[in-house]
Amino acid sequence: MIRLRPEALEKVRRLIRDAHIRVAIDLYGVDAVPSSLVEDLLRRRVISKRDVVGPPGMLGGAYSYGVAHGRELVKQPMAHATRPRTFDPSSVSLDSWQQRAADAARERGASLILGLGEAAADGIATAAMTADEFDARQQRAIAGATATAIERREGVGRLRSRLFDTIVQDRARDLDRIAATELTGATNAGISDAIAEVADEGDRVAVLVNPDACKTCVRHYTSGGKPRIFKLAELHPWGANFKVKAANMVTTVPPLHPWCHCTLIYVPAGFGFDDSGALARL
Amino acid sequence: MRITIEDAEPGEIAESITEIVSALLESDGVDAAVYLTDSEPMEKALAEDSPAHDFQHQYLADLHRAALSRYAAALADAVSLVEDALA
């Protein structure tokens, strides 16, 4: 039988939360995480100052990447077909408002990781307690040292299995979705903001959908098999469809929904889409 | 993608986490099952239409993979510590 005392459960929860705080720091930079959380980790020596990753973190350069690409699109609209394999976020100069947007994107990503940590910690505690209660019931029903030994071994296996399911099957998938969606969101926000730097009344944008895009993106972003052309201001900010059912979604700067990989492009005056759906001078 | 670990020894779960994420990273694209979330038919449509929904851009794909690897390492560490705490 596994008996988990409240202190043990709290310890488990803290371990899971700590792991997610560390990941949030690594992915989005230390300044994207509340300083009280960072100071607590340092005080408890979960991390050292050497472990603290400065901005922008592993993922936090996506907005700058978008700005750089958006500026390139304005100069060369066909550049949407080519993007660099590597990129140095520090090579891009951002206006103060763009820097705030970049910081906001990192803070948003970090907050989602921290939220994931809370959910994982709760899930772990629930799984551990549920397994513990089940073991307690079994313990009462089974008498004898041998049976107890077998039950303990099986109980440990069940508990591990539940911990595993809780963390890996749910949370790794969640992190995967967060990383993919936030990268797409920050990049397209950067592209949008770069276009806004120079766009005039005649300028337009469109959204390129993948050949295997979902029906919702096809409906919002295409018409007659070609990308629809929008004024930039017509597109809602990304994130506007958070927890909104597909039928009620508004058309946003991509991502339209979690896992959306669509891309904003610039359509200058005099350009449009030919019969094949490719951007071309008309 | 599931691994039966009823008979796992301490530490094996952490190894399994790393193996699963490594398998995801090594596959060409991401397992369709990963796309099945709890919210919308849209995600199901994604899974049906897009079994390997690759990123269009290598830079973003590299960041994504790096994030998954980092998270796998963190989960493996955390699970090891949890197993120690429960031992």
mmCIF file of C-alpha atoms in Angstrom:
data_model
loop_
_atom_site.group_PDB
_atom_site.id
_atom_site.type_symbol
_atom_site.label_atom_id
_atom_site.label_comp_id
_atom_site.label_asym_id
_atom_site.label_seq_id
_atom_site.Cartn_x
_atom_site.Cartn_y
_atom_site.Cartn_z
ATOM 1 C CA MET A 1 0.000 0.000 0.000
ATOM 2 C CA ILE A 2 1.215 3.493 -0.821
ATOM 3 C CA ARG A 3 0.264 6.085 1.737
ATOM 4 C CA LEU A 4 0.963 9.592 0.582
ATOM 5 C CA ARG A 5 0.914 12.168 3.295
ATOM 6 C CA PRO A 6 -0.127 15.740 2.457
ATOM 7 C CA GLU A 7 3.493 16.853 2.770
ATOM 8 C CA ALA A 8 4.546 14.292 0.174
ATOM 9 C CA LEU A 9 1.786 15.356 -2.186
ATOM 10 C CA GLU A 10 2.750 19.000 -1.788
ATOM 11 C CA LYS A 11 6.353 18.095 -2.481
ATOM 12 C CA VAL A 12 5.297 16.337 -5.675
ATOM 13 C CA ARG A 13 3.243 19.333 -6.745
ATOM 14 C CA ARG A 14 6.146 21.684 -6.078
ATOM 15 C CA LEU A 15 8.554 19.537 -8.079
ATOM 16 C CA ILE A 16 6.238 19.632 -11.078
ATOM 17 C CA ARG A 17 5.621 23.372 -10.762
ATOM 18 C CA ASP A 18 9.350 24.071 -10.401
ATOM 19 C CA ALA A 19 10.092 22.095 -13.547
ATOM 20 C CA HIS A 20 7.620 24.188 -15.513
ATOM 21 C CA ILE A 21 8.961 27.481 -14.159
ATOM 22 C CA ARG A 22 12.424 26.438 -15.297
ATOM 23 C CA VAL A 23 11.078 25.557 -18.735
ATOM 24 C CA ALA A 24 9.261 28.918 -18.961
ATOM 25 C CA ILE A 25 12.508 30.725 -18.124
ATOM 26 C CA ASP A 26 14.456 28.734 -20.686
ATOM 27 C CA LEU A 27 11.899 29.134 -23.449
ATOM 28 C CA TYR A 28 10.916 32.771 -22.953
ATOM 29 C CA GLY A 29 13.636 34.394 -20.848
ATOM 30 C CA VAL A 30 13.766 35.187 -17.156
ATOM 31 C CA ASP A 31 12.017 38.543 -17.470
ATOM 32 C CA ALA A 32 8.924 36.850 -18.922
ATOM 33 C CA VAL A 33 8.362 35.028 -15.614
ATOM 34 C CA PRO A 34 7.180 36.788 -12.429
ATOM 35 C CA SER A 35 10.272 37.757 -10.467
ATOM 36 C CA SER A 36 8.836 36.313 -7.258
ATOM 37 C CA LEU A 37 8.856 32.831 -8.816
ATOM 38 C CA VAL A 38 12.426 33.212 -10.022
ATOM 39 C CA GLU A 39 13.609 34.504 -6.647
ATOM 40 C CA ASP A 40 11.893 31.591 -4.915
ATOM 41 C CA LEU A 41 13.718 29.071 -7.129
ATOM 42 C CA LEU A 42 17.021 30.822 -6.470
ATOM 43 C CA ARG A 43 16.368 30.937 -2.723
ATOM 44 C CA ARG A 44 15.579 27.221 -2.623
ATOM 45 C CA ARG A 45 18.584 26.557 -4.863
ATOM 46 C CA VAL A 46 16.464 24.803 -7.453
ATOM 47 C CA ILE A 47 18.359 26.948 -9.926
ATOM 48 C CA SER A 48 21.512 28.994 -9.695
ATOM 49 C CA LYS A 49 22.102 32.406 -11.243
ATOM 50 C CA ARG A 50 24.093 30.611 -13.904
ATOM 51 C CA ASP A 51 20.920 28.779 -14.960
ATOM 52 C CA VAL A 52 18.931 31.953 -15.493
ATOM 53 C CA VAL A 53 18.376 32.491 -19.210
ATOM 54 C CA GLY A 54 18.110 36.097 -20.318
ATOM 55 C CA PRO A 55 15.687 37.391 -22.919
ATOM 56 C CA PRO A 56 14.485 36.399 -25.414
ATOM 57 C CA GLY A 57 14.909 32.734 -24.435
ATOM 58 C CA MET A 58 14.743 29.796 -26.836
ATOM 59 C CA LEU A 59 11.365 30.704 -28.365
ATOM 60 C CA GLY A 60 11.167 34.404 -27.654
ATOM 61 C CA GLY A 61 12.823 35.444 -30.911
ATOM 62 C CA ALA A 62 9.796 34.473 -32.996
ATOM 63 C CA TYR A 63 8.320 37.974 -32.943
ATOM 64 C CA SER A 64 11.603 39.514 -34.115
ATOM 65 C CA TYR A 65 11.765 36.836 -36.797
ATOM 66 C CA GLY A 66 8.315 37.919 -37.947
ATOM 67 C CA VAL A 67 9.290 41.597 -37.981
ATOM 68 C CA ALA A 68 12.412 40.852 -40.006
ATOM 69 C CA HIS A 69 10.425 38.762 -42.458
ATOM 70 C CA GLY A 70 7.623 41.333 -42.657
ATOM 71 C CA ARG A 71 10.124 44.081 -43.520
ATOM 72 C CA GLU A 72 11.569 41.844 -46.208
ATOM 73 C CA LEU A 73 8.078 41.218 -47.592
ATOM 74 C CA VAL A 74 7.452 44.942 -47.882
ATOM 75 C CA LYS A 75 10.647 45.336 -49.897
ATOM 76 C CA GLN A 76 10.210 42.126 -51.877
ATOM 77 C CA PRO A 77 6.658 40.721 -51.769
ATOM 78 C CA MET A 78 7.701 37.401 -53.308
ATOM 79 C CA ALA A 79 10.041 36.777 -50.373
ATOM 80 C CA HIS A 80 7.272 34.826 -48.678
ATOM 81 C CA ALA A 81 8.513 31.777 -50.557
ATOM 82 C CA THR A 82 11.951 31.923 -48.980
ATOM 83 C CA ARG A 83 12.900 32.242 -45.361
ATOM 84 C CA PRO A 84 16.233 31.846 -43.645
ATOM 85 C CA ARG A 85 17.086 28.556 -41.993
ATOM 86 C CA THR A 86 18.804 30.349 -39.175
ATOM 87 C CA PHE A 87 18.103 33.661 -37.557
ATOM 88 C CA ASP A 88 19.613 35.874 -34.872
ATOM 89 C CA PRO A 89 16.889 37.818 -32.996
ATOM 90 C CA SER A 90 19.428 40.386 -31.831
ATOM 91 C CA SER A 91 20.030 41.384 -35.457
ATOM 92 C CA VAL A 92 16.614 43.049 -35.652
ATOM 93 C CA SER A 93 16.009 46.549 -34.340
ATOM 94 C CA LEU A 94 12.557 46.997 -32.882
ATOM 95 C CA ASP A 95 10.700 50.226 -32.231
ATOM 96 C CA SER A 96 9.644 50.728 -28.637
ATOM 97 C CA TRP A 97 6.069 49.631 -29.360
ATOM 98 C CA GLN A 98 7.343 46.581 -31.184
ATOM 99 C CA GLN A 99 9.601 45.766 -28.258
ATOM 100 C CA ARG A 100 6.559 45.915 -26.008
ATOM 101 C CA ALA A 101 4.718 43.587 -28.384
ATOM 102 C CA ALA A 102 7.678 41.194 -28.357
ATOM 103 C CA ASP A 103 7.773 41.261 -24.554
ATOM 104 C CA ALA A 104 4.035 40.697 -24.391
ATOM 105 C CA ALA A 105 4.347 37.679 -26.681
ATOM 106 C CA ARG A 106 7.051 36.205 -24.445
ATOM 107 C CA GLU A 107 5.074 36.870 -21.289
ATOM 108 C CA ARG A 108 2.035 35.248 -22.852
ATOM 109 C CA GLY A 109 4.032 32.152 -23.783
ATOM 110 C CA ALA A 110 5.604 31.945 -20.343
ATOM 111 C CA SER A 111 2.231 32.315 -18.641
ATOM 112 C CA LEU A 112 0.882 29.402 -20.666
ATOM 113 C CA ILE A 113 3.810 27.232 -19.572
ATOM 114 C CA LEU A 114 3.248 28.228 -15.942
ATOM 115 C CA GLY A 115 -0.449 27.436 -16.325
ATOM 116 C CA LEU A 116 0.511 24.090 -17.788
ATOM 117 C CA GLY A 117 2.641 23.498 -14.701
ATOM 118 C CA GLU A 118 -0.287 24.210 -12.399
ATOM 119 C CA ALA A 119 -2.499 21.842 -14.375
ATOM 120 C CA ALA A 120 0.196 19.168 -14.367
ATOM 121 C CA ALA A 121 0.760 19.568 -10.624
ATOM 122 C CA ASP A 122 -2.962 19.259 -9.951
ATOM 123 C CA GLY A 123 -3.205 16.264 -12.248
ATOM 124 C CA ILE A 124 -0.283 14.556 -10.590
ATOM 125 C CA ALA A 125 -1.698 15.138 -7.117
ATOM 126 C CA THR A 126 -5.119 13.876 -8.169
ATOM 127 C CA ALA A 127 -3.630 10.810 -9.821
ATOM 128 C CA ALA A 128 -1.503 10.078 -6.789
ATOM 129 C CA MET A 129 -4.398 10.499 -4.380
ATOM 130 C CA THR A 130 -6.756 8.420 -6.496
ATOM 131 C CA ALA A 131 -4.243 5.620 -6.713
ATOM 132 C CA ASP A 132 -3.604 5.936 -3.008
ATOM 133 C CA GLU A 133 -7.285 5.632 -2.129
ATOM 134 C CA PHE A 134 -7.665 2.666 -4.445
ATOM 135 C CA ASP A 135 -4.690 1.014 -2.816
ATOM 136 C CA ALA A 136 -6.169 1.680 0.607
ATOM 137 C CA ARG A 137 -9.406 -0.052 -0.350
ATOM 138 C CA GLN A 138 -7.507 -2.978 -1.792
ATOM 139 C CA GLN A 139 -5.383 -3.157 1.305
ATOM 140 C CA ARG A 140 -8.432 -3.555 3.492
ATOM 141 C CA ALA A 141 -9.783 -6.299 1.248
ATOM 142 C CA ILE A 142 -6.632 -8.363 1.032
ATOM 143 C CA ALA A 143 -5.210 -10.044 4.088
ATOM 144 C CA GLY A 144 -1.824 -11.700 4.488
ATOM 145 C CA ALA A 145 1.770 -10.627 4.089
ATOM 146 C CA THR A 146 2.229 -12.169 0.649
ATOM 147 C CA ALA A 147 -0.904 -10.587 -0.729
ATOM 148 C CA THR A 148 0.138 -7.265 0.752
ATOM 149 C CA ALA A 149 3.540 -7.470 -0.882
ATOM 150 C CA ILE A 150 2.004 -8.261 -4.255
ATOM 151 C CA GLU A 151 -0.554 -5.516 -3.864
ATOM 152 C CA ARG A 152 2.098 -3.019 -2.938
ATOM 153 C CA ARG A 153 4.134 -3.871 -6.011
ATOM 154 C CA GLU A 154 1.081 -3.615 -8.257
ATOM 155 C CA GLY A 155 0.024 -0.420 -6.553
ATOM 156 C CA VAL A 156 3.356 1.169 -7.261
ATOM 157 C CA GLY A 157 3.046 0.110 -10.881
ATOM 158 C CA ARG A 158 -0.431 1.610 -11.127
ATOM 159 C CA LEU A 159 0.679 4.822 -9.537
ATOM 160 C CA ARG A 160 3.621 5.139 -11.870
ATOM 161 C CA SER A 161 1.371 4.373 -14.793
ATOM 162 C CA ARG A 162 -1.033 7.126 -13.792
ATOM 163 C CA LEU A 163 1.732 9.611 -13.224
ATOM 164 C CA PHE A 164 3.117 8.727 -16.601
ATOM 165 C CA ASP A 165 -0.245 9.073 -18.333
ATOM 166 C CA THR A 166 -0.941 12.358 -16.603
ATOM 167 C CA ILE A 167 2.355 13.936 -17.490
ATOM 168 C CA VAL A 168 3.238 12.513 -20.858
ATOM 169 C CA GLN A 169 -0.039 11.800 -22.573
ATOM 170 C CA ASP A 170 -1.598 15.110 -21.602
ATOM 171 C CA ARG A 171 1.096 17.618 -20.776
ATOM 172 C CA ALA A 172 3.714 16.883 -23.415
ATOM 173 C CA ARG A 173 0.930 17.199 -25.975
ATOM 174 C CA ASP A 174 -0.138 20.487 -24.392
ATOM 175 C CA LEU A 175 3.402 21.845 -24.494
ATOM 176 C CA ASP A 176 3.650 20.766 -28.114
ATOM 177 C CA ARG A 177 0.474 22.682 -28.928
ATOM 178 C CA ILE A 178 1.538 25.760 -26.954
ATOM 179 C CA ALA A 179 4.947 25.910 -28.623
ATOM 180 C CA ALA A 180 3.524 25.468 -32.115
ATOM 181 C CA THR A 181 0.694 27.944 -31.685
ATOM 182 C CA GLU A 182 2.681 30.607 -29.864
ATOM 183 C CA LEU A 183 5.486 30.434 -32.421
ATOM 184 C CA THR A 184 2.988 30.927 -35.232
ATOM 185 C CA GLY A 185 1.250 33.709 -33.324
ATOM 186 C CA ALA A 186 4.369 35.649 -32.415
ATOM 187 C CA THR A 187 5.805 35.319 -35.917
ATOM 188 C CA ASN A 188 2.645 36.520 -37.636
ATOM 189 C CA ALA A 189 2.232 39.335 -35.113
ATOM 190 C CA GLY A 190 5.754 40.436 -36.037
ATOM 191 C CA ILE A 191 4.954 40.251 -39.748
ATOM 192 C CA SER A 192 1.763 42.232 -39.184
ATOM 193 C CA ASP A 193 3.543 44.913 -37.158
ATOM 194 C CA ALA A 194 6.314 45.219 -39.739
ATOM 195 C CA ILE A 195 3.761 45.714 -42.510
ATOM 196 C CA ALA A 196 1.970 48.291 -40.355
ATOM 197 C CA GLU A 197 5.213 50.284 -40.197
ATOM 198 C CA VAL A 198 4.962 51.175 -43.860
ATOM 199 C CA ALA A 199 1.528 50.189 -45.074
ATOM 200 C CA ASP A 200 -0.503 52.875 -46.785
ATOM 201 C CA GLU A 201 -4.127 52.984 -47.762
ATOM 202 C CA GLY A 202 -3.662 50.862 -50.861
ATOM 203 C CA ASP A 203 -1.775 48.046 -49.190
ATOM 204 C CA ARG A 204 -3.356 44.751 -48.398
ATOM 205 C CA VAL A 205 -2.479 41.430 -46.813
ATOM 206 C CA ALA A 206 -3.480 37.836 -47.363
ATOM 207 C CA VAL A 207 -3.013 34.587 -45.510
ATOM 208 C CA LEU A 208 -1.356 31.617 -47.146
ATOM 209 C CA VAL A 209 -2.872 28.347 -46.017
ATOM 210 C CA ASN A 210 -1.044 25.049 -46.179
ATOM 211 C CA PRO A 211 -2.189 22.620 -48.866
ATOM 212 C CA ASP A 212 -3.521 20.442 -46.070
ATOM 213 C CA ALA A 213 -5.110 23.257 -44.070
ATOM 214 C CA CYS A 214 -8.259 22.567 -42.082
ATOM 215 C CA LYS A 215 -11.708 23.510 -43.366
ATOM 216 C CA THR A 216 -11.970 26.413 -40.941
ATOM 217 C CA CYS A 217 -8.843 28.119 -42.237
ATOM 218 C CA VAL A 218 -9.861 27.491 -45.831
ATOM 219 C CA ARG A 219 -13.221 29.107 -45.121
ATOM 220 C CA HIS A 220 -11.754 32.180 -43.437
ATOM 221 C CA TYR A 221 -8.669 32.761 -45.535
ATOM 222 C CA THR A 222 -9.559 31.656 -49.061
ATOM 223 C CA SER A 223 -12.232 32.261 -51.661
ATOM 224 C CA GLY A 224 -12.627 30.303 -54.872
ATOM 225 C CA GLY A 225 -9.397 28.434 -54.199
ATOM 226 C CA LYS A 226 -7.344 31.632 -53.874
ATOM 227 C CA PRO A 227 -6.238 33.551 -50.800
ATOM 228 C CA ARG A 228 -8.676 36.295 -49.836
ATOM 229 C CA ILE A 229 -7.216 39.799 -49.746
ATOM 230 C CA PHE A 230 -7.807 41.876 -46.637
ATOM 231 C CA LYS A 231 -6.972 45.296 -45.326
ATOM 232 C CA LEU A 232 -4.671 44.691 -42.398
ATOM 233 C CA ALA A 233 -7.134 46.406 -40.063
ATOM 234 C CA GLU A 234 -9.864 43.946 -41.064
ATOM 235 C CA LEU A 235 -8.100 41.089 -39.326
ATOM 236 C CA HIS A 236 -8.681 40.679 -35.608
ATOM 237 C CA PRO A 237 -5.618 40.156 -33.396
ATOM 238 C CA TRP A 238 -4.594 36.565 -33.004
ATOM 239 C CA GLY A 239 -5.936 35.015 -29.836
ATOM 240 C CA ALA A 240 -9.393 36.515 -30.405
ATOM 241 C CA ASN A 241 -10.777 33.024 -30.953
ATOM 242 C CA PHE A 242 -9.491 31.611 -27.675
ATOM 243 C CA LYS A 243 -12.012 29.023 -26.513
ATOM 244 C CA VAL A 244 -14.417 30.005 -29.308
ATOM 245 C CA LYS A 245 -16.164 27.277 -31.277
ATOM 246 C CA ALA A 246 -15.203 27.024 -34.941
ATOM 247 C CA ALA A 247 -18.614 28.223 -36.140
ATOM 248 C CA ASN A 248 -18.296 31.454 -34.139
ATOM 249 C CA MET A 249 -14.694 32.320 -34.940
ATOM 250 C CA VAL A 250 -13.732 35.703 -36.355
ATOM 251 C CA THR A 251 -11.017 36.096 -38.987
ATOM 252 C CA THR A 252 -7.741 36.900 -37.263
ATOM 253 C CA VAL A 253 -4.105 37.358 -38.027
ATOM 254 C CA PRO A 254 -2.923 33.711 -37.908
ATOM 255 C CA PRO A 255 -3.117 31.496 -35.977
ATOM 256 C CA LEU A 256 -6.855 31.249 -36.350
ATOM 257 C CA HIS A 257 -6.943 28.391 -33.848
ATOM 258 C CA PRO A 258 -4.545 26.127 -31.942
ATOM 259 C CA TRP A 259 -2.188 24.274 -34.284
ATOM 260 C CA CYS A 260 -2.882 26.724 -37.117
ATOM 261 C CA HIS A 261 0.222 27.122 -39.281
ATOM 262 C CA CYS A 262 -1.077 29.704 -41.743
ATOM 263 C CA THR A 263 1.110 32.653 -42.688
ATOM 264 C CA LEU A 264 0.404 36.339 -43.228
ATOM 265 C CA ILE A 265 1.863 37.891 -46.367
ATOM 266 C CA TYR A 266 1.978 41.366 -47.834
ATOM 267 C CA VAL A 267 -0.016 42.209 -50.958
ATOM 268 C CA PRO A 268 1.108 45.593 -52.236
ATOM 269 C CA ALA A 269 -0.936 47.785 -54.551
ATOM 270 C CA GLY A 270 -1.037 46.287 -58.047
ATOM 271 C CA PHE A 271 -0.556 42.708 -56.827
ATOM 272 C CA GLY A 272 -3.080 39.928 -56.515
ATOM 273 C CA PHE A 273 -3.356 36.180 -56.944
ATOM 274 C CA ASP A 274 -3.278 34.458 -60.302
ATOM 275 C CA ASP A 275 -5.380 31.459 -61.301
ATOM 276 C CA SER A 276 -2.965 29.089 -59.595
ATOM 277 C CA GLY A 277 -3.337 31.025 -56.349
ATOM 278 C CA ALA A 278 0.209 32.447 -56.496
ATOM 279 C CA LEU A 279 0.980 36.060 -55.652
ATOM 280 C CA ALA A 280 1.631 37.997 -58.851
ATOM 281 C CA ARG A 281 1.714 41.496 -60.285
ATOM 282 C CA LEU A 282 -1.589 41.999 -62.073
ATOM 283 C CA MET B 1 1.490 5.977 -28.954
ATOM 284 C CA ARG B 2 1.450 4.352 -25.511
ATOM 285 C CA ILE B 3 3.958 2.402 -23.513
ATOM 286 C CA THR B 4 2.943 -0.145 -20.959
ATOM 287 C CA ILE B 5 4.917 0.440 -17.830
ATOM 288 C CA GLU B 6 2.995 -1.420 -15.184
ATOM 289 C CA ASP B 7 6.170 -3.265 -14.302
ATOM 290 C CA ALA B 8 8.483 -0.304 -14.680
ATOM 291 C CA GLU B 9 11.390 0.016 -12.347
ATOM 292 C CA PRO B 10 12.192 3.360 -10.733
ATOM 293 C CA GLY B 11 13.722 5.680 -13.304
ATOM 294 C CA GLU B 12 12.259 3.850 -16.271
ATOM 295 C CA ILE B 13 9.369 6.249 -16.595
ATOM 296 C CA ALA B 14 11.702 9.172 -17.027
ATOM 297 C CA GLU B 15 13.543 7.237 -19.709
ATOM 298 C CA SER B 16 10.255 6.442 -21.410
ATOM 299 C CA ILE B 17 9.315 10.112 -21.557
ATOM 300 C CA THR B 18 12.533 10.906 -23.312
ATOM 301 C CA GLU B 19 12.008 7.992 -25.695
ATOM 302 C CA ILE B 20 8.493 9.094 -26.609
ATOM 303 C CA VAL B 21 9.433 12.678 -27.300
ATOM 304 C CA SER B 22 12.512 11.531 -29.179
ATOM 305 C CA ALA B 23 10.311 9.305 -31.311
ATOM 306 C CA LEU B 24 8.052 12.267 -32.039
ATOM 307 C CA LEU B 25 10.992 14.389 -33.025
ATOM 308 C CA GLU B 26 12.518 11.724 -35.220
ATOM 309 C CA SER B 27 9.310 11.020 -37.087
ATOM 310 C CA ASP B 28 8.679 13.034 -40.206
ATOM 311 C CA GLY B 29 6.104 15.373 -38.784
ATOM 312 C CA VAL B 30 4.185 14.776 -35.621
ATOM 313 C CA ASP B 31 1.995 11.827 -34.772
ATOM 314 C CA ALA B 32 -1.570 12.618 -35.793
ATOM 315 C CA ALA B 33 -2.788 11.529 -32.390
ATOM 316 C CA VAL B 34 -0.939 14.477 -30.905
ATOM 317 C CA TYR B 35 -3.353 16.776 -32.696
ATOM 318 C CA LEU B 36 -6.443 15.293 -31.120
ATOM 319 C CA THR B 37 -7.314 17.826 -28.503
ATOM 320 C CA ASP B 38 -10.369 17.981 -26.358
ATOM 321 C CA SER B 39 -12.155 20.913 -27.893
ATOM 322 C CA GLU B 40 -13.266 21.051 -31.462
ATOM 323 C CA PRO B 41 -14.112 18.959 -34.501
ATOM 324 C CA MET B 42 -11.644 21.255 -36.199
ATOM 325 C CA GLU B 43 -8.772 19.478 -34.524
ATOM 326 C CA LYS B 44 -10.162 16.174 -35.765
ATOM 327 C CA ALA B 45 -10.285 17.629 -39.232
ATOM 328 C CA LEU B 46 -6.686 18.649 -38.814
ATOM 329 C CA ALA B 47 -5.739 15.146 -37.853
ATOM 330 C CA GLU B 48 -7.642 13.652 -40.762
ATOM 331 C CA ASP B 49 -6.422 16.101 -43.353
ATOM 332 C CA SER B 50 -2.954 16.573 -42.008
ATOM 333 C CA PRO B 51 -1.295 13.510 -40.564
ATOM 334 C CA ALA B 52 2.079 15.211 -40.847
ATOM 335 C CA HIS B 53 1.402 18.900 -40.435
ATOM 336 C CA ASP B 54 4.923 20.176 -40.854
ATOM 337 C CA PHE B 55 5.991 23.679 -40.171
ATOM 338 C CA GLN B 56 6.618 25.594 -43.337
ATOM 339 C CA HIS B 57 9.734 27.194 -42.031
ATOM 340 C CA GLN B 58 12.899 25.562 -40.864
ATOM 341 C CA TYR B 59 13.747 28.185 -38.280
ATOM 342 C CA LEU B 60 10.393 27.803 -36.530
ATOM 343 C CA ALA B 61 10.593 24.030 -36.855
ATOM 344 C CA ASP B 62 13.985 24.065 -35.171
ATOM 345 C CA LEU B 63 12.670 26.206 -32.328
ATOM 346 C CA HIS B 64 9.707 23.884 -31.916
ATOM 347 C CA ARG B 65 11.902 20.830 -31.720
ATOM 348 C CA ALA B 66 14.234 22.528 -29.279
ATOM 349 C CA ALA B 67 11.293 23.399 -27.039
ATOM 350 C CA LEU B 68 10.018 19.820 -27.088
ATOM 351 C CA SER B 69 13.464 18.487 -26.265
ATOM 352 C CA ARG B 70 13.834 20.942 -23.405
ATOM 353 C CA TYR B 71 10.428 20.004 -22.042
ATOM 354 C CA ALA B 72 11.158 16.301 -22.337
ATOM 355 C CA ALA B 73 14.333 16.789 -20.337
ATOM 356 C CA ALA B 74 12.470 18.793 -17.702
ATOM 357 C CA LEU B 75 9.722 16.176 -17.436
ATOM 358 C CA ALA B 76 12.245 13.390 -17.152
ATOM 359 C CA ASP B 77 14.040 15.246 -14.355
ATOM 360 C CA ALA B 78 10.806 16.034 -12.575
ATOM 361 C CA VAL B 79 9.494 12.501 -12.803
ATOM 362 C CA SER B 80 12.747 11.143 -11.423
ATOM 363 C CA LEU B 81 12.436 13.504 -8.478
ATOM 364 C CA VAL B 82 8.786 12.558 -8.019
ATOM 365 C CA GLU B 83 9.672 8.895 -8.046
ATOM 366 C CA ASP B 84 12.325 9.552 -5.424
ATOM 367 C CA ALA B 85 9.807 11.492 -3.349
ATOM 368 C CA LEU B 86 7.322 8.642 -3.529
ATOM 369 C CA ALA B 87 9.843 5.881 -2.895
#
